[in-house]
CSV table of C-alpha atoms in Angstrom, one decimal:
chain,number,residue,atom,x,y,z
A,55,UNK,CA,113.8,166.9,-133.2
A,56,UNK,CA,116.2,168.4,-135.8
A,57,UNK,CA,116.0,172.0,-136.9
A,58,UNK,CA,114.6,173.3,-140.2
A,59,UNK,CA,118.8,173.8,-141.2
A,60,UNK,CA,119.3,170.8,-140.4
A,61,UNK,CA,116.6,168.9,-141.7
A,62,UNK,CA,117.4,171.1,-145.2
A,63,UNK,CA,121.1,170.1,-145.2
A,64,UNK,CA,119.7,166.6,-145.9
A,65,UNK,CA,116.9,167.9,-148.1
A,66,UNK,CA,118.4,170.0,-150.1
A,67,UNK,CA,121.8,169.7,-152.1
A,68,UNK,CA,121.4,174.0,-152.8
A,69,UNK,CA,121.1,174.6,-149.5
A,70,UNK,CA,123.8,172.1,-148.0
A,71,UNK,CA,126.5,173.6,-150.8
A,72,UNK,CA,125.2,177.2,-150.1
A,73,UNK,CA,125.6,176.6,-146.1
A,74,UNK,CA,129.0,175.1,-146.3
A,75,UNK,CA,130.3,178.0,-148.9
A,76,UNK,CA,129.2,179.9,-146.2
A,77,UNK,CA,130.5,178.3,-142.8
A,78,UNK,CA,134.1,177.7,-144.3
A,79,UNK,CA,133.5,173.3,-145.1
A,80,UNK,CA,135.2,171.7,-147.6
A,81,UNK,CA,133.1,170.7,-150.2
A,82,UNK,CA,133.6,171.0,-153.6
A,83,UNK,CA,133.3,174.1,-156.3
A,84,UNK,CA,129.9,173.9,-157.1
A,85,UNK,CA,126.7,176.3,-158.9
A,86,UNK,CA,123.0,176.3,-158.0
A,87,UNK,CA,121.0,176.6,-161.4
A,88,UNK,CA,117.6,177.4,-161.7
A,89,UNK,CA,116.6,176.5,-165.3
A,90,UNK,CA,118.1,174.6,-167.8
A,91,UNK,CA,119.6,178.0,-169.3
A,92,UNK,CA,121.1,178.8,-165.9
A,93,UNK,CA,122.7,175.3,-166.3
A,94,UNK,CA,123.9,175.7,-170.1
A,95,UNK,CA,125.1,178.9,-169.5
A,96,UNK,CA,127.1,177.9,-166.4
A,97,UNK,CA,128.4,174.6,-167.3
A,98,UNK,CA,130.3,176.4,-171.1
A,99,UNK,CA,132.1,178.9,-168.7
A,100,UNK,CA,132.5,176.6,-165.6
A,101,UNK,CA,135.3,177.5,-163.7
A,102,UNK,CA,136.6,173.6,-163.4
A,103,UNK,CA,136.7,170.6,-166.6
A,104,UNK,CA,134.7,167.4,-166.9
A,105,UNK,CA,133.5,165.3,-165.5
A,106,UNK,CA,131.1,167.2,-164.0
A,107,UNK,CA,128.4,166.1,-161.6
A,108,UNK,CA,124.7,167.0,-162.1
A,109,UNK,CA,122.6,167.0,-159.2
A,110,UNK,CA,118.6,167.2,-158.6
A,111,UNK,CA,118.2,169.2,-156.1
A,112,UNK,CA,115.9,167.5,-153.8
A,113,UNK,CA,115.0,163.8,-152.7
A,114,UNK,CA,115.4,161.9,-155.3
A,115,UNK,CA,115.6,158.5,-153.8
A,116,UNK,CA,119.2,158.1,-154.3
A,117,UNK,CA,119.0,158.6,-158.0
A,118,UNK,CA,119.5,162.1,-158.4
A,119,UNK,CA,123.4,162.1,-159.2
A,120,UNK,CA,124.7,161.6,-162.7
A,121,UNK,CA,128.4,161.9,-163.3
A,122,UNK,CA,128.8,163.1,-167.0
A,123,UNK,CA,132.2,162.7,-169.1
A,124,UNK,CA,131.1,165.9,-171.4
A,125,UNK,CA,130.1,169.2,-171.4
A,126,UNK,CA,127.0,168.2,-173.5
A,127,UNK,CA,126.2,165.4,-171.4
A,128,UNK,CA,126.0,167.9,-168.6
A,129,UNK,CA,123.6,169.8,-170.3
A,130,UNK,CA,121.3,167.2,-171.3
A,131,UNK,CA,121.1,165.3,-168.2
A,132,UNK,CA,120.0,169.0,-166.2
A,133,UNK,CA,117.6,169.5,-169.0
A,134,UNK,CA,116.2,166.1,-168.1
A,135,UNK,CA,116.3,167.0,-164.5
A,136,UNK,CA,114.5,170.3,-165.3
A,137,UNK,CA,111.8,168.5,-167.1
A,138,UNK,CA,110.6,166.3,-164.5
A,139,UNK,CA,113.2,163.1,-164.5
A,140,UNK,CA,112.8,163.3,-160.7
A,141,UNK,CA,109.8,165.5,-160.2
A,142,UNK,CA,110.2,168.7,-158.2
A,143,UNK,CA,113.6,167.5,-156.8
A,144,UNK,CA,115.0,168.8,-160.5
A,145,UNK,CA,113.2,172.1,-160.0
A,146,UNK,CA,116.4,173.1,-158.7
A,147,UNK,CA,120.1,171.8,-159.8
A,148,UNK,CA,123.4,172.2,-158.7
A,149,UNK,CA,126.2,171.6,-160.9
A,150,UNK,CA,129.3,170.4,-159.0
A,151,UNK,CA,133.1,169.6,-159.2
A,152,UNK,CA,133.7,166.0,-159.7
A,153,UNK,CA,136.4,165.0,-156.5
A,154,UNK,CA,138.3,162.1,-157.8
A,155,UNK,CA,138.6,159.3,-154.8
A,156,UNK,CA,136.6,157.3,-152.2
A,157,UNK,CA,133.5,158.3,-150.7
A,158,UNK,CA,132.5,157.4,-147.3
A,159,UNK,CA,129.5,158.1,-145.5
A,160,UNK,CA,130.2,159.7,-142.0
A,161,UNK,CA,126.6,159.5,-139.8
A,162,UNK,CA,126.8,161.2,-136.8
A,163,UNK,CA,123.8,161.6,-133.7
A,164,UNK,CA,124.4,165.7,-132.7
A,165,UNK,CA,122.8,168.0,-130.9
A,166,UNK,CA,123.7,172.0,-130.1
A,167,UNK,CA,126.7,171.2,-128.6
A,168,UNK,CA,127.6,167.2,-129.5
A,169,UNK,CA,128.8,165.2,-132.0
A,170,UNK,CA,128.6,161.5,-130.9
A,171,UNK,CA,130.0,159.5,-134.6
A,172,UNK,CA,128.7,156.7,-135.4
A,173,UNK,CA,130.3,153.4,-137.7
A,174,UNK,CA,131.8,154.7,-141.1
A,175,UNK,CA,130.7,152.7,-144.1
A,176,UNK,CA,130.8,152.6,-147.9
A,177,UNK,CA,128.5,152.0,-150.3
A,178,UNK,CA,128.7,150.6,-153.7
A,179,UNK,CA,127.1,153.3,-155.9
A,180,UNK,CA,128.4,151.9,-160.1
A,181,UNK,CA,126.7,149.3,-161.8
A,182,UNK,CA,129.1,147.8,-163.0
A,183,UNK,CA,132.7,146.6,-161.8
A,184,UNK,CA,135.6,148.8,-161.5
A,185,UNK,CA,133.5,151.7,-161.0
A,186,UNK,CA,132.2,151.9,-164.5
A,187,UNK,CA,128.4,152.6,-165.8
A,188,UNK,CA,126.3,154.9,-164.1
A,189,UNK,CA,125.4,156.0,-160.4
A,190,UNK,CA,122.8,153.6,-158.7
A,191,UNK,CA,120.8,154.3,-155.0
A,192,UNK,CA,123.3,152.1,-153.7
A,193,UNK,CA,124.3,148.4,-154.3
A,194,UNK,CA,125.7,146.7,-151.2
A,195,UNK,CA,127.8,148.7,-148.4
A,196,UNK,CA,130.0,147.6,-145.6
A,197,UNK,CA,131.3,148.9,-142.5
A,198,UNK,CA,133.8,150.3,-140.9
A,199,UNK,CA,134.6,152.0,-144.3
A,200,UNK,CA,138.4,151.5,-144.3
A,201,UNK,CA,139.1,154.5,-145.9
A,202,UNK,CA,138.5,156.5,-142.6
A,203,UNK,CA,141.5,156.5,-140.9
A,204,UNK,CA,141.8,158.1,-137.3
A,205,UNK,CA,143.6,160.7,-138.8
A,206,UNK,CA,140.8,161.1,-141.6
A,207,UNK,CA,138.2,161.0,-138.5
A,208,UNK,CA,139.7,163.1,-137.0
A,209,UNK,CA,140.0,166.0,-139.6
A,210,UNK,CA,136.5,165.5,-140.5
A,211,UNK,CA,135.2,165.9,-136.8
A,212,UNK,CA,137.7,169.3,-137.1
A,213,UNK,CA,136.7,170.4,-140.2
A,214,UNK,CA,133.1,169.3,-141.0
A,215,UNK,CA,131.0,168.2,-138.3
A,216,UNK,CA,131.8,170.8,-135.2
A,217,UNK,CA,131.8,173.6,-137.5
A,218,UNK,CA,128.7,172.5,-138.8
A,219,UNK,CA,127.1,171.6,-135.4
A,220,UNK,CA,128.6,175.1,-134.6
A,221,UNK,CA,127.0,176.8,-137.4
A,222,UNK,CA,123.6,175.1,-136.5
A,223,UNK,CA,123.7,176.0,-133.2
A,224,UNK,CA,123.4,179.9,-134.3
């Protein structure tokens, strides 16, 4: 049975980002915002440029992440989330730095001392060809993910998985 902390990593983007920052697990720069005003204020002074990634904190059926090309678009997106676009999932919003590159899923079964990596995968999230259009909940996937080379696999284990398991065991 997963611990509360392990479950919250999946269910709350704010919890996950704060956890990663606290335990020095690599992740993008971010800000957790509790109101539309907080989001606007942060976006106007963000220490990183656009595009911005605006996320509903809670579970939103794979659709609570919006990549925004401008500050105005990010502010409007955050306001929509706070206004109920994703129900309670948008009561808190996380604004993140956009990271360029391919995304892969690295899934593992863990307990307090062991990490058993499963097959990696990549899914197609953008609506149109050439990674154009809005994110979707996923439009197909393939496995294994070619971007997760043996060297990348080892790095993910060393820098993400093992520190996460160690932190959750405390």
